[in-house]
Short mmCIF file of C-alpha atoms in Angstrom, two decimals:
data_model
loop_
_atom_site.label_atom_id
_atom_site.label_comp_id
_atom_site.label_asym_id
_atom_site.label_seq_id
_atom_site.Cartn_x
_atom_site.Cartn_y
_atom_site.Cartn_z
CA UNK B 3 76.02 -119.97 133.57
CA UNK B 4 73.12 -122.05 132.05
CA UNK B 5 69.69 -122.71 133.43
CA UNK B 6 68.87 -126.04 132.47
CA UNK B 7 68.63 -129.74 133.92
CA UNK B 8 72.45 -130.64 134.83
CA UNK B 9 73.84 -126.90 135.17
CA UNK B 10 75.24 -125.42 137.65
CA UNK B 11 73.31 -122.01 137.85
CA UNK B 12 73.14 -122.17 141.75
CA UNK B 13 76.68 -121.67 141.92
CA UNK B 14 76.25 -117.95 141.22
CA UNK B 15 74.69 -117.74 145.22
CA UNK B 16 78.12 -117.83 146.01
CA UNK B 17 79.76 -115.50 143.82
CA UNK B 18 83.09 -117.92 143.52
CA UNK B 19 84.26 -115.02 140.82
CA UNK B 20 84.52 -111.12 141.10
CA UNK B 21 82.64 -111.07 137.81
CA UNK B 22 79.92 -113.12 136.78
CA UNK B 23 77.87 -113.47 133.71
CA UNK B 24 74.67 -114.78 132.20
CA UNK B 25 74.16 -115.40 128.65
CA UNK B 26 70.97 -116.17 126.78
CA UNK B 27 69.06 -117.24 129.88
CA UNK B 28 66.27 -115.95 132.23
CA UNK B 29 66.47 -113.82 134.91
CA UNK B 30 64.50 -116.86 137.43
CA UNK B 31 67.63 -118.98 138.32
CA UNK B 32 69.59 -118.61 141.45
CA UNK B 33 71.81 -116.25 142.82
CA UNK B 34 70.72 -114.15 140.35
CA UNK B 35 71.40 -110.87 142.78
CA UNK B 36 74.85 -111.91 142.43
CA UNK B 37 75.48 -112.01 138.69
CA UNK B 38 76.64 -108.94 137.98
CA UNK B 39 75.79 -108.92 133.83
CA UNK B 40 73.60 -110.28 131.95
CA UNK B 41 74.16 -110.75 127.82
CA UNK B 42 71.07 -109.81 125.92
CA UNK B 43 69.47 -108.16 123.03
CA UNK B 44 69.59 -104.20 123.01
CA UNK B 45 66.46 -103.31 122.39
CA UNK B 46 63.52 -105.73 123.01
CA UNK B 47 63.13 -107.69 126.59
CA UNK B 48 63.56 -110.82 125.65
CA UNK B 49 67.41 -112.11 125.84
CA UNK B 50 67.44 -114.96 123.13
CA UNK B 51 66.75 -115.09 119.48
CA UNK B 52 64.41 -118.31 119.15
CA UNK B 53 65.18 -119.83 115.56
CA UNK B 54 62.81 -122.66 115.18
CA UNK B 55 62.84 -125.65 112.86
CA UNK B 56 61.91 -125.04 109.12
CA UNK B 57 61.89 -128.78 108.53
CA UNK B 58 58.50 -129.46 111.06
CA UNK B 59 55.57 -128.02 109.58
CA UNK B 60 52.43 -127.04 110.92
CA UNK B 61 49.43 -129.32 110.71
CA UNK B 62 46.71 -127.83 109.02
CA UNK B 63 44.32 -128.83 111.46
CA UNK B 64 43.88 -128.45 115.70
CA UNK B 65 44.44 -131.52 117.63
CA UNK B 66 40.98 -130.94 118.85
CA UNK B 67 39.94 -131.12 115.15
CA UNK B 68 41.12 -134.71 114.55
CA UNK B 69 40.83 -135.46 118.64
CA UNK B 70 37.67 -134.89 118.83
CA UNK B 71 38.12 -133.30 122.12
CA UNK B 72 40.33 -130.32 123.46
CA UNK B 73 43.85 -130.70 125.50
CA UNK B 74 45.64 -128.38 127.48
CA UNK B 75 49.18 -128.08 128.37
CA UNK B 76 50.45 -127.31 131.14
CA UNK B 77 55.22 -126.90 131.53
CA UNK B 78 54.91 -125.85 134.98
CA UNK B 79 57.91 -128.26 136.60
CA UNK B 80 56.31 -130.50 139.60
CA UNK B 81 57.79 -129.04 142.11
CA UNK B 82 56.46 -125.77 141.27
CA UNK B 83 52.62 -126.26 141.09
CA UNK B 84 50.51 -123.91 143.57
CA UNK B 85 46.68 -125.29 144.65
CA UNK B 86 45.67 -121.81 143.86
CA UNK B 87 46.13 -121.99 140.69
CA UNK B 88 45.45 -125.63 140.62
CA UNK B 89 42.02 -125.01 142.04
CA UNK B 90 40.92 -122.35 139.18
CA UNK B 91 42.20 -124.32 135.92
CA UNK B 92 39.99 -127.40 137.34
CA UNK B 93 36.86 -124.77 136.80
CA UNK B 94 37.65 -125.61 133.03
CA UNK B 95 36.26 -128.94 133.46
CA UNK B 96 32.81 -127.90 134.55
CA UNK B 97 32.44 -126.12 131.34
CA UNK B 98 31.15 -128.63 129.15
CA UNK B 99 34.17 -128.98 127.31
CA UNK B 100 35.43 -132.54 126.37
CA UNK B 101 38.87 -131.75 127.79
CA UNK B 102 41.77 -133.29 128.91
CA UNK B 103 44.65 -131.69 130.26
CA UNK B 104 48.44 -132.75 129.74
CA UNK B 105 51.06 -132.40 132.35
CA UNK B 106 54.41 -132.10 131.94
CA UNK B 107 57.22 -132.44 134.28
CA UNK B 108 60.63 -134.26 134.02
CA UNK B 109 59.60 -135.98 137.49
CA UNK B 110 56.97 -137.93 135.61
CA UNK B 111 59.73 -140.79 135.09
CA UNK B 112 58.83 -141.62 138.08
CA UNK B 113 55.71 -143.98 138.33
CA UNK B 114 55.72 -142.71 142.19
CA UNK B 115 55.78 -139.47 140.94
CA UNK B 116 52.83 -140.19 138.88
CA UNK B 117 50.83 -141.58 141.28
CA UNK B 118 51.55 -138.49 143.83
CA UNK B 119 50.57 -135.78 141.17
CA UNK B 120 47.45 -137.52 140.74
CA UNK B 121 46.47 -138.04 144.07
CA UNK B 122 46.74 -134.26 144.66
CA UNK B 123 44.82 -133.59 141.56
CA UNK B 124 42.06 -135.66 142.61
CA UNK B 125 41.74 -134.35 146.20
CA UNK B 126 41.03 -130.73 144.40
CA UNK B 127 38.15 -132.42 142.11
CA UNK B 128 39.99 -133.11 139.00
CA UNK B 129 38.74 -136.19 136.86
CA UNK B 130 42.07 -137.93 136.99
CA UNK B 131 40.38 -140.20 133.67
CA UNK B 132 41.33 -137.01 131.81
CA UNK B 133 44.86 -136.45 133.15
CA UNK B 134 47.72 -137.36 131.35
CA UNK B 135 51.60 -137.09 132.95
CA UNK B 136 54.34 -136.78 130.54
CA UNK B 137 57.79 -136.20 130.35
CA UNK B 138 59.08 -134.00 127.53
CA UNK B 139 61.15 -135.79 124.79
CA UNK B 140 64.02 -135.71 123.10
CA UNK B 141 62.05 -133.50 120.21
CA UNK B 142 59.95 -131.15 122.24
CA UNK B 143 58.40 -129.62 119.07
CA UNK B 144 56.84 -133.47 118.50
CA UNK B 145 54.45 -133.16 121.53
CA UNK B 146 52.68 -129.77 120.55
CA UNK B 147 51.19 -131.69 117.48
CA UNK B 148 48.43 -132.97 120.15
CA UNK B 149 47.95 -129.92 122.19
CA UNK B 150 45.42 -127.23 121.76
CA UNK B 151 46.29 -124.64 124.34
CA UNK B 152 48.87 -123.85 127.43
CA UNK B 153 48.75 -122.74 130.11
CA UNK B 154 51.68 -121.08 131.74
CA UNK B 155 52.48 -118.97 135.18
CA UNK B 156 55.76 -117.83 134.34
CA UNK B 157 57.73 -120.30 135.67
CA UNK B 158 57.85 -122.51 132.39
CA UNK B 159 61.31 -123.18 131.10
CA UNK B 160 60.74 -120.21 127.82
CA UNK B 161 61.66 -122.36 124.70
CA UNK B 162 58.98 -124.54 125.13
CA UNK B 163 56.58 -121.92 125.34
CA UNK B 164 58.47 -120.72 122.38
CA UNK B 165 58.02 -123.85 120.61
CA UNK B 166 54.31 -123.84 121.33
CA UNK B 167 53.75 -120.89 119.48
CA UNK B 168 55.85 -121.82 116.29
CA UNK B 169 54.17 -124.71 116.48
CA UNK B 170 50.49 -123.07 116.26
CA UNK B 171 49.68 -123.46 119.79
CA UNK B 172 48.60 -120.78 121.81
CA UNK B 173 49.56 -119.84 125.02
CA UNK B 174 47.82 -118.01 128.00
CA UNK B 175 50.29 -116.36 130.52
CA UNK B 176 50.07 -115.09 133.90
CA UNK B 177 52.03 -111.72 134.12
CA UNK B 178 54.47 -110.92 137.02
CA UNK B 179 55.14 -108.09 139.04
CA UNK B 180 58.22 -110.25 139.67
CA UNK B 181 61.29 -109.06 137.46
CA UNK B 182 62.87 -112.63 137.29
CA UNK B 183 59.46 -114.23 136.90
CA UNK B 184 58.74 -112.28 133.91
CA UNK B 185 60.35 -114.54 131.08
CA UNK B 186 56.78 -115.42 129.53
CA UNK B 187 54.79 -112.31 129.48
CA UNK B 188 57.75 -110.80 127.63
CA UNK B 189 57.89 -113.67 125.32
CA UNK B 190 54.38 -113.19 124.35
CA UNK B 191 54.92 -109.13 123.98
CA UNK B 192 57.68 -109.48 121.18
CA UNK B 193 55.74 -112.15 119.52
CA UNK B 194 53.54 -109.49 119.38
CA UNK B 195 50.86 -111.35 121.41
CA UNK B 196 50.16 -109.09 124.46
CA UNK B 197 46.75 -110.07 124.52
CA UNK B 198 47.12 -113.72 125.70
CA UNK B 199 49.11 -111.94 128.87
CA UNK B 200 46.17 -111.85 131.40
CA UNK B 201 46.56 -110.22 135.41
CA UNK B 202 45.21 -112.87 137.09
CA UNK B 203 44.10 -116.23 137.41
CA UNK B 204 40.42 -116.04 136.86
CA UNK B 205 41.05 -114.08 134.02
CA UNK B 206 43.53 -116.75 132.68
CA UNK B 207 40.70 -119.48 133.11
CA UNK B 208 38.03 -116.65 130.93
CA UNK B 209 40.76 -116.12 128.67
CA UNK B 210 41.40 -119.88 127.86
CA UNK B 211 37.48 -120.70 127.85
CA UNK B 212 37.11 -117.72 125.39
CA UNK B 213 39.24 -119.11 122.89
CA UNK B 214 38.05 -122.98 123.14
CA UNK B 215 34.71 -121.78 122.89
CA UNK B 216 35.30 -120.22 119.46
CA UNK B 217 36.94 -123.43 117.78
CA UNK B 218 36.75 -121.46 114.19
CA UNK B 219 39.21 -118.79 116.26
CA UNK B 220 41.36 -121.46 117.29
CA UNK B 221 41.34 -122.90 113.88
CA UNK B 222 42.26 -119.45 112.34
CA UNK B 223 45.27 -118.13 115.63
CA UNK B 224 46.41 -122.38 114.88
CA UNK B 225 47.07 -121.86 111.13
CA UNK B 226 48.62 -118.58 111.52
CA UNK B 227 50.55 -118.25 115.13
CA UNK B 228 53.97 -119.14 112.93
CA UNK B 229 54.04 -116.80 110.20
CA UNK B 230 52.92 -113.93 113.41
CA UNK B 231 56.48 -115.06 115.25
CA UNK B 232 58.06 -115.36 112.68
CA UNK B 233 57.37 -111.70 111.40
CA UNK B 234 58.45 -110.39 114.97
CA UNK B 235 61.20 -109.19 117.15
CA UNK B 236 61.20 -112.91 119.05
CA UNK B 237 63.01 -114.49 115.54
CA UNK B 238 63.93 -111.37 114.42
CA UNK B 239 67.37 -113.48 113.66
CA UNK B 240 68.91 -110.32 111.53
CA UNK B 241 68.56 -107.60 114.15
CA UNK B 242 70.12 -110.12 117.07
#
C-alpha cells in the first residue's frame, strides 16, 4: 500500500487479502486496523529513512532576513483544518509581528477553493491581505526557501515536514495521544528535536512566538537544523 495522492490505501478497509502489508508509510491512512504488518526500522519510531538532496543548499540567511517580514507554513491538507486550531494560530497576528502565513493544500488549484479557504479565514479575524494559498510543486524542497516556520498538527503528509527541517526550517508540532496521528512528533524525536513537540495548542502558538521573537535564534536553529538531521537516527542511512 502507499499513502499518497492517486493510491489506493483505502482498499485495506476491506481486507481483499489474508495478509496485508505497509511499507515505508504512516500509520494515519485507512483501514489501517486491517493491515496486519507494517515494514519499518527496528529500533527508532520512525518507519522511513529520509535521504535529502545534497545538490540544494541552504541559504545562509532566513527568509525573514531578506523578506523583511516573517512567514509561516502551514501542510495541513484543506479538508483537514479544525477552527480550534484555526482560532489560536490567528493570535499570532496580534503580536506585532509583520507576518504572513502560507497555506498549502493540493485543493488550492482550485480558484473556488481559494476563495472558500479565505472566506473562512476571514470570518475567524484573519487579515486575508497576509494569506497566501499554494499548491506544493513539483520540487517541494523549492518552497521552504521563503518560509520561516511551520506549523503542523500531525496530520501533515511527513516528508515535507522532513524537508522543512533539511531545509533549515523549523517546525512546531502538536503531539498525539493518537497512535496513527503520531507521524510528526516522532519525526521531530529522532531528529533529535523533542523540544519543538509542544501538548497543546496554546503552547504551540508560545512556542512559535518564542522563537520569532528571538530572530538571532532563528538565524542560528536556520543555519544549523541540517547538519542536526543529518547527524541523527532520521538519515541515519547506514543503520536502515
Amino acid at each position: 500500500s502507499g499513502n499518497w495522492s492517486g493510491k489506493t490505501a483505502a482498499v485495506l478497509a476491506f481486507q481483499p487479502a489474508a495478509v496485508q502489508v505497509s511499507a515505508t508509510d504512516f500509520a494515519a491512512l485507512p483501514g489501517l486496523e486491517k493491515t496486519i504488518f507494517q515494514i519499518t526500522k527496528a529500533n527508532i519510531d520512525t518507519p522511513f529513512c529520509y535521504t535529502g538532496r545534497s545538490d540544494i543548499e541552504v541559504l545562509s540567511e532566513t527568509a525573514a532576513e531578506r523578506n523583511k517580514y516573517f512567514t509561516i507554513g502551514c501542510f495541513t491538507p484543506y479538508m483537514l483544518w479544525e477552527d480550534e486550531v484555526l482560532i489560536a494560530w490567528q493570535e499570532l497576528f496580534a503580536m506585532n509581528f509583520d507576518l504572513k502565513m502560507q497555506f498549502f493544500s493540493e485543493c488550492f488549484s482550485d480558484p473556488e477553493m481559494v476563495k472558500k479557504a479565505a472566506l473562512r479565514l476571514a470570518k475567524i479575524g484573519y487579515p486575508i491581505e497576509k494569506i497566501l494559498f499554494s499548491t506544493c510543486p513539483a520540487e517541494p524542497l523549492s518552497i521552504f526557501t521563503n518560509l520561516d516556520l511551520v506549523l503542523a498538527v500531525s496530520k501533515e503528509w511527513p516528508v515535507l515536514l522532513c524537508h522543512a527541517l533539511y531545509m533549515g526550517v523549523p517546525v512546531v508540532a502538536l503531539s498525539s495521544i493518537r497512535e496513527q496521528e503520531q507521524h510528526v512528533q516522532k519525526i521531530l524525536q529522532s531528529a533529535g528535536l523533542k523540544e519543538l513537540v509542544v501538548e497543546n495548542i496554546e503552547a504551540q502558538v508560545e512556542k512559535a512566538s518564542a522563537i520569532l521573537k528571538d530572530e538571532k535564534f532563528l538565524t542560528v536553529l536556520h543555519q544549523n537544523l541540517r547538519n542536526i538531521i543529518l547527524r541523527s537516527p532520521l538519515m541515519d542511512g547506514e543503520e536502515y
